[in-house]
mmCIF file of C-alpha atoms in Angstrom:
data_model
loop_
_atom_site.group_PDB
_atom_site.id
_atom_site.type_symbol
_atom_site.label_atom_id
_atom_site.label_comp_id
_atom_site.label_asym_id
_atom_site.label_seq_id
_atom_site.Cartn_x
_atom_site.Cartn_y
_atom_site.Cartn_z
ATOM 1 C CA MET J 1 76.948 89.262 91.421
ATOM 2 C CA VAL J 2 78.537 85.887 90.708
ATOM 3 C CA THR J 3 76.307 82.869 91.286
ATOM 4 C CA THR J 4 78.178 80.022 92.943
ATOM 5 C CA THR J 5 77.300 76.322 92.893
ATOM 6 C CA PRO J 6 75.799 74.708 96.004
ATOM 7 C CA GLN J 7 78.367 71.899 96.170
ATOM 8 C CA GLU J 8 80.909 71.515 98.961
ATOM 9 C CA PRO J 9 83.285 74.484 98.942
ATOM 10 C CA VAL J 10 86.915 74.713 98.115
ATOM 11 C CA TYR J 11 88.783 75.658 101.270
ATOM 12 C CA VAL J 12 91.655 78.102 100.954
ATOM 13 C CA ILE J 13 93.963 78.208 103.972
ATOM 14 C CA GLY J 14 95.500 81.624 104.489
ATOM 15 C CA ALA J 15 94.190 85.150 103.776
ATOM 16 C CA GLY J 16 97.383 86.588 102.364
ATOM 17 C CA PRO J 17 97.833 87.625 98.718
ATOM 18 C CA GLY J 18 97.963 84.024 97.444
ATOM 19 C CA GLY J 19 94.875 82.846 99.292
ATOM 20 C CA LEU J 20 92.793 85.877 98.396
ATOM 21 C CA ALA J 21 93.782 85.652 94.713
ATOM 22 C CA VAL J 22 92.778 81.988 94.529
ATOM 23 C CA ALA J 23 89.456 82.665 96.240
ATOM 24 C CA ALA J 24 88.673 85.547 93.874
ATOM 25 C CA THR J 25 89.494 83.574 90.730
ATOM 26 C CA LEU J 26 87.466 80.581 91.951
ATOM 27 C CA ARG J 27 84.500 82.824 92.692
ATOM 28 C CA ALA J 28 84.743 84.366 89.213
ATOM 29 C CA ARG J 29 84.294 80.832 87.825
ATOM 30 C CA GLY J 30 81.264 80.099 89.952
ATOM 31 C CA VAL J 31 83.084 77.902 92.438
ATOM 32 C CA ARG J 32 82.361 78.554 96.092
ATOM 33 C CA ALA J 33 85.562 79.277 98.032
ATOM 34 C CA VAL J 34 85.939 79.764 101.773
ATOM 35 C CA VAL J 35 89.131 81.359 103.061
ATOM 36 C CA LEU J 36 90.204 80.213 106.512
ATOM 37 C CA GLU J 37 92.543 82.598 108.357
ATOM 38 C CA LYS J 38 93.990 81.905 111.806
ATOM 39 C CA SER J 39 94.390 85.576 112.681
ATOM 40 C CA GLY J 40 91.700 88.220 112.871
ATOM 41 C CA THR J 41 92.204 89.888 109.502
ATOM 42 C CA VAL J 42 93.552 89.572 105.980
ATOM 43 C CA GLY J 43 97.187 90.250 105.129
ATOM 44 C CA THR J 44 98.478 89.483 108.619
ATOM 45 C CA SER J 45 102.037 88.804 107.508
ATOM 46 C CA TRP J 46 102.235 92.174 105.731
ATOM 47 C CA ARG J 47 100.884 93.973 108.780
ATOM 48 C CA GLY J 48 103.754 92.574 110.818
ATOM 49 C CA HIS J 49 106.642 93.604 108.562
ATOM 50 C CA TYR J 50 108.936 96.539 109.331
ATOM 51 C CA ASP J 51 107.748 100.056 108.534
ATOM 52 C CA ARG J 52 110.335 100.822 105.851
ATOM 53 C CA LEU J 53 109.433 97.864 103.658
ATOM 54 C CA ARG J 54 108.232 98.397 100.112
ATOM 55 C CA LEU J 55 107.509 95.894 97.412
ATOM 56 C CA HIS J 56 110.644 94.959 95.503
ATOM 57 C CA THR J 57 108.444 94.447 92.453
ATOM 58 C CA THR J 58 106.689 97.200 90.547
ATOM 59 C CA ARG J 59 103.103 98.182 91.119
ATOM 60 C CA ARG J 60 102.092 97.266 87.561
ATOM 61 C CA LEU J 61 103.501 93.757 87.887
ATOM 62 C CA SER J 62 102.251 93.074 91.425
ATOM 63 C CA GLY J 63 98.475 93.364 91.189
ATOM 64 C CA LEU J 64 96.231 90.368 91.846
ATOM 65 C CA PRO J 65 93.528 89.154 89.394
ATOM 66 C CA GLY J 66 90.579 91.494 89.111
ATOM 67 C CA LEU J 67 91.971 94.592 90.805
ATOM 68 C CA ARG J 68 94.943 96.794 89.937
ATOM 69 C CA ILE J 69 97.013 98.364 92.677
ATOM 70 C CA PRO J 70 96.068 102.087 92.744
ATOM 71 C CA ARG J 71 98.395 104.345 90.811
ATOM 72 C CA ALA J 72 98.480 106.673 93.821
ATOM 73 C CA TYR J 73 100.506 104.068 95.732
ATOM 74 C CA GLY J 74 103.524 104.779 93.532
ATOM 75 C CA ARG J 75 105.846 102.490 91.650
ATOM 76 C CA TRP J 76 107.250 100.767 94.757
ATOM 77 C CA VAL J 77 104.285 100.119 97.015
ATOM 78 C CA ALA J 78 104.741 100.687 100.751
ATOM 79 C CA ARG J 79 103.922 97.971 103.295
ATOM 80 C CA ALA J 80 100.912 99.876 104.688
ATOM 81 C CA ASP J 81 99.529 100.366 101.174
ATOM 82 C CA VAL J 82 99.885 96.647 100.432
ATOM 83 C CA VAL J 83 97.674 95.996 103.481
ATOM 84 C CA ARG J 84 95.126 98.563 102.261
ATOM 85 C CA TYR J 85 95.130 96.939 98.856
ATOM 86 C CA LEU J 86 94.521 93.456 100.286
ATOM 87 C CA GLU J 87 91.620 94.759 102.379
ATOM 88 C CA ALA J 88 90.113 96.422 99.311
ATOM 89 C CA TYR J 89 90.672 93.248 97.274
ATOM 90 C CA ALA J 90 88.722 91.041 99.697
ATOM 91 C CA GLU J 91 85.902 93.630 99.818
ATOM 92 C CA LYS J 92 85.649 94.154 96.063
ATOM 93 C CA HIS J 93 85.447 90.431 95.316
ATOM 94 C CA GLU J 94 83.065 89.822 98.273
ATOM 95 C CA LEU J 95 85.264 87.003 99.480
ATOM 96 C CA ASP J 96 84.058 84.618 102.170
ATOM 97 C CA VAL J 97 86.878 85.032 104.686
ATOM 98 C CA VAL J 98 86.449 83.319 108.041
ATOM 99 C CA THR J 99 88.950 84.638 110.581
ATOM 100 C CA GLY J 100 90.093 83.120 113.862
ATOM 101 C CA VAL J 101 90.157 79.605 112.433
ATOM 102 C CA LYS J 102 93.413 77.662 112.414
ATOM 103 C CA VAL J 103 93.575 74.419 110.433
ATOM 104 C CA HIS J 104 95.653 71.815 112.244
ATOM 105 C CA ARG J 105 95.543 68.892 109.844
ATOM 106 C CA ILE J 106 94.301 67.980 106.371
ATOM 107 C CA GLU J 107 93.443 64.438 105.320
ATOM 108 C CA PRO J 108 91.456 62.667 102.591
ATOM 109 C CA ALA J 109 87.860 61.851 103.510
ATOM 110 C CA GLY J 110 88.600 58.209 102.693
ATOM 111 C CA ASP J 111 85.126 57.451 101.425
ATOM 112 C CA GLY J 112 85.908 57.462 97.702
ATOM 113 C CA SER J 113 84.343 60.898 97.210
ATOM 114 C CA GLY J 114 87.661 62.615 96.544
ATOM 115 C CA THR J 115 86.869 65.210 99.208
ATOM 116 C CA TRP J 116 89.157 66.490 101.941
ATOM 117 C CA VAL J 117 88.637 66.851 105.670
ATOM 118 C CA LEU J 118 90.120 69.782 107.567
ATOM 119 C CA HIS J 119 90.536 69.631 111.318
ATOM 120 C CA ALA J 120 90.419 73.127 112.746
ATOM 121 C CA THR J 121 90.119 75.107 115.968
ATOM 122 C CA GLY J 122 87.082 74.591 118.141
ATOM 123 C CA GLY J 123 86.808 70.962 117.082
ATOM 124 C CA ARG J 124 85.663 71.950 113.630
ATOM 125 C CA ARG J 125 85.666 69.194 111.008
ATOM 126 C CA LEU J 126 85.239 70.773 107.599
ATOM 127 C CA THR J 127 84.756 68.923 104.322
ATOM 128 C CA GLY J 128 85.758 70.441 101.001
ATOM 129 C CA ARG J 129 85.900 69.313 97.400
ATOM 130 C CA ALA J 130 89.469 70.648 97.205
ATOM 131 C CA VAL J 131 91.967 72.468 99.420
ATOM 132 C CA VAL J 132 94.429 75.207 98.516
ATOM 133 C CA VAL J 133 97.230 75.744 101.047
ATOM 134 C CA ALA J 134 98.371 79.394 100.923
ATOM 135 C CA THR J 135 99.828 79.799 104.415
ATOM 136 C CA GLY J 136 102.765 81.779 103.110
ATOM 137 C CA PHE J 137 106.486 81.764 102.438
ATOM 138 C CA ASN J 138 107.170 83.720 105.659
ATOM 139 C CA HIS J 139 105.146 81.605 108.049
ATOM 140 C CA THR J 140 107.183 80.796 111.149
ATOM 141 C CA PRO J 141 110.258 82.786 112.194
ATOM 142 C CA ALA J 142 113.394 80.628 112.287
ATOM 143 C CA VAL J 143 116.403 81.246 114.544
ATOM 144 C CA PRO J 144 119.416 78.922 114.188
ATOM 145 C CA GLY J 145 120.152 76.679 117.137
ATOM 146 C CA TRP J 146 123.322 78.512 118.096
ATOM 147 C CA PRO J 147 125.149 77.050 121.098
ATOM 148 C CA GLY J 148 124.235 79.174 124.096
ATOM 149 C CA LEU J 149 121.017 80.543 122.585
ATOM 150 C CA ASP J 150 118.852 79.472 125.553
ATOM 151 C CA THR J 151 121.130 81.169 128.082
ATOM 152 C CA TYR J 152 122.085 84.265 126.092
ATOM 153 C CA GLU J 153 121.912 87.301 128.358
ATOM 154 C CA GLY J 154 121.706 89.920 125.647
ATOM 155 C CA ASP J 155 118.752 91.435 123.792
ATOM 156 C CA LEU J 156 117.886 89.215 120.812
ATOM 157 C CA ILE J 157 114.834 89.323 118.573
ATOM 158 C CA HIS J 158 113.846 87.858 115.232
ATOM 159 C CA ALA J 159 113.480 90.325 112.354
ATOM 160 C CA ARG J 160 109.715 89.693 112.436
ATOM 161 C CA GLU J 161 109.630 91.795 115.626
ATOM 162 C CA TYR J 162 111.599 94.731 114.173
ATOM 163 C CA ARG J 163 109.530 97.771 113.182
ATOM 164 C CA ASN J 164 111.794 100.837 112.899
ATOM 165 C CA PRO J 165 115.182 102.141 114.125
ATOM 166 C CA GLU J 166 113.803 104.407 116.852
ATOM 167 C CA PRO J 167 114.351 101.961 119.771
ATOM 168 C CA TYR J 168 117.952 101.486 118.632
ATOM 169 C CA THR J 169 119.035 105.148 118.513
ATOM 170 C CA GLY J 170 122.589 105.420 119.874
ATOM 171 C CA LYS J 171 122.927 101.647 120.274
ATOM 172 C CA ASP J 172 125.363 99.038 118.966
ATOM 173 C CA VAL J 173 123.320 96.587 116.877
ATOM 174 C CA LEU J 174 124.298 93.302 115.251
ATOM 175 C CA VAL J 175 122.076 92.166 112.363
ATOM 176 C CA VAL J 176 122.492 88.507 111.499
ATOM 177 C CA GLY J 177 121.720 87.434 107.941
ATOM 178 C CA VAL J 178 122.082 89.191 104.628
ATOM 179 C CA GLY J 179 118.917 88.355 102.744
ATOM 180 C CA ASN J 180 116.685 91.215 101.650
ATOM 181 C CA THR J 181 115.311 91.618 105.171
ATOM 182 C CA GLY J 182 118.685 91.707 106.919
ATOM 183 C CA ALA J 183 120.161 94.036 104.308
ATOM 184 C CA GLU J 184 117.306 96.476 104.532
ATOM 185 C CA ILE J 185 117.122 96.463 108.341
ATOM 186 C CA ALA J 186 120.864 97.110 108.524
ATOM 187 C CA ALA J 187 120.526 100.104 106.169
ATOM 188 C CA ASP J 188 117.461 101.313 108.093
ATOM 189 C CA LEU J 189 119.384 101.235 111.370
ATOM 190 C CA ALA J 190 122.400 103.020 109.859
ATOM 191 C CA GLU J 191 120.199 105.768 108.510
ATOM 192 C CA GLY J 192 118.015 105.912 111.604
ATOM 193 C CA GLY J 193 120.539 106.795 114.275
ATOM 194 C CA ALA J 194 122.079 103.556 115.565
ATOM 195 C CA ALA J 195 125.586 104.236 116.921
ATOM 196 C CA ARG J 196 127.050 101.149 115.293
ATOM 197 C CA VAL J 197 125.631 98.585 112.879
ATOM 198 C CA ARG J 198 127.322 95.283 112.114
ATOM 199 C CA LEU J 199 126.004 92.757 109.632
ATOM 200 C CA ALA J 200 126.977 89.107 110.191
ATOM 201 C CA VAL J 201 127.332 87.282 106.882
ATOM 202 C CA ARG J 202 127.885 83.572 106.327
ATOM 203 C CA THR J 203 127.532 83.455 102.543
ATOM 204 C CA ALA J 204 128.044 86.502 100.353
ATOM 205 C CA PRO J 205 124.787 87.342 98.557
ATOM 206 C CA HIS J 206 124.094 88.417 95.006
ATOM 207 C CA ILE J 207 123.266 92.114 95.108
ATOM 208 C CA VAL J 208 121.280 93.664 92.283
ATOM 209 C CA ARG J 209 120.051 97.168 91.674
ATOM 210 C CA ARG J 210 116.291 97.562 91.955
ATOM 211 C CA THR J 211 116.387 99.531 88.704
ATOM 212 C CA THR J 212 119.018 100.232 86.100
ATOM 213 C CA ALA J 213 118.323 103.277 83.899
ATOM 214 C CA GLY J 214 114.672 102.953 84.851
ATOM 215 C CA TRP J 215 114.502 99.252 83.989
ATOM 216 C CA PRO J 216 113.365 97.209 87.040
ATOM 217 C CA ALA J 217 115.251 94.064 87.995
ATOM 218 C CA GLN J 218 111.926 92.237 88.079
ATOM 219 C CA ARG J 219 111.459 92.612 84.309
ATOM 220 C CA THR J 220 114.853 91.037 83.773
ATOM 221 C CA GLY J 221 113.777 88.183 86.060
ATOM 222 C CA ILE J 222 110.690 87.671 83.917
ATOM 223 C CA LEU J 223 112.659 87.640 80.694
ATOM 224 C CA VAL J 224 115.189 85.041 81.905
ATOM 225 C CA ARG J 225 112.876 82.812 83.939
ATOM 226 C CA ARG J 226 112.733 80.087 81.264
ATOM 227 C CA LEU J 227 116.388 80.217 80.234
ATOM 228 C CA PRO J 228 118.810 77.474 81.379
ATOM 229 C CA THR J 229 120.170 78.063 84.864
ATOM 230 C CA GLY J 230 123.800 78.132 83.672
ATOM 231 C CA LEU J 231 123.047 80.778 81.064
ATOM 232 C CA VAL J 232 121.256 83.005 83.577
ATOM 233 C CA ASP J 233 124.184 82.612 85.968
ATOM 234 C CA LEU J 234 126.565 83.753 83.240
ATOM 235 C CA LEU J 235 124.427 86.725 82.230
ATOM 236 C CA ALA J 236 123.940 87.798 85.845
ATOM 237 C CA ARG J 237 127.665 87.590 86.526
ATOM 238 C CA SER J 238 128.430 89.791 83.565
ATOM 239 C CA LEU J 239 125.770 92.346 84.513
ATOM 240 C CA ALA J 240 126.965 92.456 88.126
ATOM 241 C CA ARG J 241 130.456 93.491 87.047
ATOM 242 C CA ILE J 242 128.964 96.479 85.273
ATOM 243 C CA ALA J 243 126.130 97.497 87.588
ATOM 244 C CA THR J 244 127.161 96.504 91.102
ATOM 245 C CA PRO J 245 130.261 97.815 92.926
ATOM 246 C CA ASP J 246 132.772 95.275 94.143
ATOM 247 C CA LEU J 247 132.536 95.243 97.946
ATOM 248 C CA THR J 248 135.304 92.711 98.541
ATOM 249 C CA ALA J 249 137.436 95.238 100.405
ATOM 250 C CA HIS J 250 134.493 95.836 102.749
ATOM 251 C CA GLY J 251 133.947 92.144 103.542
ATOM 252 C CA LEU J 252 131.354 91.331 100.856
ATOM 253 C CA PRO J 253 133.091 89.534 97.960
ATOM 254 C CA ARG J 254 131.223 88.596 94.843
ATOM 255 C CA PRO J 255 129.509 85.186 95.228
ATOM 256 C CA THR J 256 131.169 82.111 93.764
ATOM 257 C CA THR J 257 127.855 80.446 92.856
ATOM 258 C CA GLY J 258 125.461 81.762 90.213
ATOM 259 C CA LEU J 259 122.417 83.922 90.857
ATOM 260 C CA ALA J 260 119.938 81.491 89.277
ATOM 261 C CA SER J 261 121.584 78.524 90.920
ATOM 262 C CA ARG J 262 121.123 80.204 94.281
ATOM 263 C CA ALA J 263 117.524 81.033 93.446
ATOM 264 C CA ARG J 264 116.768 77.378 92.709
ATOM 265 C CA GLU J 265 117.955 76.636 96.237
ATOM 266 C CA GLY J 266 115.646 79.294 97.651
ATOM 267 C CA ALA J 267 118.164 82.132 98.118
ATOM 268 C CA ILE J 268 116.902 85.146 96.183
ATOM 269 C CA ALA J 269 119.204 88.041 95.235
ATOM 270 C CA VAL J 270 119.328 91.077 97.499
ATOM 271 C CA GLN J 271 117.875 94.202 95.938
ATOM 272 C CA ASP J 272 119.944 97.210 96.903
ATOM 273 C CA VAL J 273 117.845 99.802 98.701
ATOM 274 C CA GLY J 274 120.661 101.373 100.666
ATOM 275 C CA LEU J 275 122.998 98.563 101.748
ATOM 276 C CA VAL J 276 125.738 99.171 99.154
ATOM 277 C CA ASP J 277 126.200 102.829 100.114
ATOM 278 C CA ALA J 278 126.004 102.004 103.811
ATOM 279 C CA VAL J 279 128.757 99.396 103.475
ATOM 280 C CA ARG J 280 130.977 101.567 101.271
ATOM 281 C CA THR J 281 130.755 104.487 103.721
ATOM 282 C CA GLY J 282 131.351 102.312 106.775
ATOM 283 C CA LYS J 283 127.910 102.919 108.263
ATOM 284 C CA VAL J 284 127.365 99.153 108.138
ATOM 285 C CA GLU J 285 130.305 96.889 109.009
ATOM 286 C CA VAL J 286 130.350 93.418 107.554
ATOM 287 C CA VAL J 287 131.528 90.761 110.014
ATOM 288 C CA ALA J 288 131.797 86.963 110.100
ATOM 289 C CA ALA J 289 128.883 84.668 110.726
ATOM 290 C CA VAL J 290 127.599 83.956 114.237
ATOM 291 C CA GLU J 291 128.873 80.690 115.679
ATOM 292 C CA ALA J 292 127.737 80.805 119.311
ATOM 293 C CA LEU J 293 126.381 82.930 122.127
ATOM 294 C CA GLU J 294 128.139 83.054 125.497
ATOM 295 C CA GLY J 295 126.763 85.107 128.361
ATOM 296 C CA ASN J 296 126.221 88.512 126.791
ATOM 297 C CA GLU J 297 128.832 87.923 124.059
ATOM 298 C CA VAL J 298 128.381 86.840 120.451
ATOM 299 C CA VAL J 299 131.124 84.576 119.111
ATOM 300 C CA LEU J 300 131.810 84.987 115.386
ATOM 301 C CA ALA J 301 133.212 82.419 112.972
ATOM 302 C CA ASP J 302 136.601 84.109 112.851
ATOM 303 C CA GLY J 303 136.946 83.914 116.629
ATOM 304 C CA THR J 304 135.995 87.522 117.254
ATOM 305 C CA ARG J 305 133.774 88.217 120.238
ATOM 306 C CA VAL J 306 131.395 91.192 120.207
ATOM 307 C CA THR J 307 128.993 92.517 122.816
ATOM 308 C CA PRO J 308 126.252 94.389 120.987
ATOM 309 C CA ASP J 309 123.406 96.140 122.746
ATOM 310 C CA ALA J 310 120.961 94.241 120.534
ATOM 311 C CA VAL J 311 120.944 91.358 118.086
ATOM 312 C CA ILE J 312 118.389 91.145 115.284
ATOM 313 C CA ALA J 313 118.211 87.730 113.661
ATOM 314 C CA ALA J 314 117.183 88.128 110.024
ATOM 315 C CA THR J 315 117.583 84.389 109.643
ATOM 316 C CA GLY J 316 114.528 83.542 107.625
ATOM 317 C CA TYR J 317 111.372 81.542 108.099
ATOM 318 C CA ARG J 318 110.106 77.993 107.988
ATOM 319 C CA ARG J 319 107.118 77.000 105.888
ATOM 320 C CA ALA J 320 105.905 74.879 108.864
ATOM 321 C CA LEU J 321 103.776 72.622 106.686
ATOM 322 C CA GLU J 322 104.633 69.377 108.459
ATOM 323 C CA PRO J 323 101.801 69.378 111.040
ATOM 324 C CA LEU J 324 99.333 70.239 108.329
ATOM 325 C CA VAL J 325 100.259 67.835 105.528
ATOM 326 C CA GLY J 326 103.483 66.081 106.558
ATOM 327 C CA HIS J 327 101.675 62.751 106.841
ATOM 328 C CA LEU J 328 100.563 62.899 103.181
ATOM 329 C CA ASP J 329 104.042 62.478 101.642
ATOM 330 C CA VAL J 330 103.682 65.688 99.619
ATOM 331 C CA LEU J 331 106.716 67.545 101.010
ATOM 332 C CA ASP J 332 110.379 67.298 100.126
ATOM 333 C CA GLU J 333 113.217 66.868 102.617
ATOM 334 C CA ARG J 334 113.259 70.631 103.283
ATOM 335 C CA GLY J 335 109.555 70.791 104.040
ATOM 336 C CA ARG J 336 108.551 72.381 100.739
ATOM 337 C CA PRO J 337 105.699 71.121 98.533
ATOM 338 C CA LEU J 338 106.851 68.568 95.959
ATOM 339 C CA VAL J 339 104.571 70.206 93.399
ATOM 340 C CA ALA J 340 102.720 73.512 93.442
ATOM 341 C CA GLY J 341 100.429 75.708 91.383
ATOM 342 C CA PRO J 342 97.836 73.856 89.292
ATOM 343 C CA ARG J 343 99.542 70.500 89.767
ATOM 344 C CA CYS J 344 98.710 68.046 92.518
ATOM 345 C CA ALA J 345 100.813 65.231 93.888
ATOM 346 C CA ARG J 346 99.634 61.961 92.411
ATOM 347 C CA ARG J 347 98.793 60.667 95.868
ATOM 348 C CA ALA J 348 96.845 63.807 96.789
ATOM 349 C CA PRO J 349 94.480 64.888 93.989
ATOM 350 C CA GLY J 350 92.612 68.027 94.923
ATOM 351 C CA LEU J 351 95.303 69.370 97.235
ATOM 352 C CA TYR J 352 97.060 72.489 95.909
ATOM 353 C CA PHE J 353 99.871 74.728 97.148
ATOM 354 C CA THR J 354 100.714 78.297 96.219
ATOM 355 C CA GLY J 355 103.233 80.848 97.456
ATOM 356 C CA PHE J 356 106.031 78.623 98.631
ATOM 357 C CA THR J 357 108.745 79.833 96.279
ATOM 358 C CA ASN J 358 110.386 83.225 95.811
ATOM 359 C CA PRO J 359 110.923 83.482 92.028
ATOM 360 C CA LEU J 360 113.127 85.916 90.146
ATOM 361 C CA SER J 361 109.999 87.149 88.321
ATOM 362 C CA GLY J 362 108.336 88.352 91.523
ATOM 363 C CA MET J 363 106.241 86.531 94.090
ATOM 364 C CA LEU J 364 103.009 88.537 93.736
ATOM 365 C CA ARG J 365 103.107 88.196 89.964
ATOM 366 C CA GLU J 366 103.507 84.448 90.225
ATOM 367 C CA LEU J 367 100.806 84.196 92.915
ATOM 368 C CA ALA J 368 98.409 85.917 90.520
ATOM 369 C CA ARG J 369 99.325 83.534 87.707
ATOM 370 C CA ASP J 370 99.074 80.535 90.017
ATOM 371 C CA ALA J 371 95.614 81.635 91.153
ATOM 372 C CA GLU J 372 94.268 81.715 87.603
ATOM 373 C CA ARG J 373 95.696 78.278 86.813
ATOM 374 C CA ILE J 374 94.546 76.676 90.055
ATOM 375 C CA ALA J 375 91.033 78.071 89.673
ATOM 376 C CA ARG J 376 90.839 76.889 86.067
ATOM 377 C CA ARG J 377 91.948 73.397 87.081
ATOM 378 C CA ILE J 378 89.483 73.125 89.977
ATOM 379 C CA ALA J 379 86.591 74.508 87.941
ATOM 380 C CA ARG J 380 87.214 71.830 85.282
ATOM 381 C CA THR J 381 87.309 69.021 87.836
ATOM 382 C CA LYS J 382 83.843 67.658 88.500
ATOM 383 C CA PRO J 383 83.201 66.567 92.093
ATOM 384 C CA LYS J 384 82.665 62.816 92.513
ATOM 385 C CA LYS J 385 79.255 61.584 93.536
ATOM 386 C CA ARG J 386 79.076 60.105 96.975
#
């Protein structure tokens, strides 16, 4: 049993992998941590993902501090097993997770104590010695403001609502967006009995194999993470010519910008878990980007009009941090934290962020590393006397 100090707690917002990892590493250092989760359980985001999803990073490189992912879960851990792992993680580390509490706003106490005040549901006003925001990369589903969206007569959902291909058997489906989610949903539909699957693409993605001769793409990402962006772009371009088929004839040309350059902008490479074969065999048709919606028609960038039975918008997420901390001048123009990990913005000492990037080396791996560094930094920082 770890004995924690009686001082004001550190509040961790979000009971996903990042928040749980920070809480566990703080507790291991004798710092009391309270995790606040707006839903009713841990790992809510993972519970809501589609059934087919597996980690794109290996089991060995995806465990959080203090508990390995069970070997029985296999090399590529399934969504349901990630949820089981997070539940076991919170239980093993005896984490103080308070569910059903949504934090609306964070602000300095303003009394010279260096503490933070959290305004939460039910009129709660919580005071903590530090705050770690771990609300997640995939927080709020984002759908572009296409002309005609509000009056569209067709069936349109965000990818967050997609579970499996069964409801789409025999249907004509348009998937919009070719990130990892869109690519995998398109392949899932093609394999699961949809009559026709089209994939609307605005910018051709980098596509990488999950493994090459047994070597996972994640390990390459780890090796190159500190190399200059231009060099990584060059290496990735050379590797792609060898390992990835050219899909130009099928509507997916090789990207003109580099893989690392894209990653710095937040666009991670697509790991191939079925898309390449589906495109090459015609099971998934690549079409132009969506420009507008009119009645029950979808207007594409090349002027084509299609009338699918269903549209699935795999168009990403917003971090949605503005209501929480937008008034503190700690976000950039895209709503992302200016600094993250163990660093704090100069104007906001004691306010930390984790899990708001999607690095080449793997998000769970970096969340684990962030947690250790954040906990070490907080444990070294002595609370000010009131």
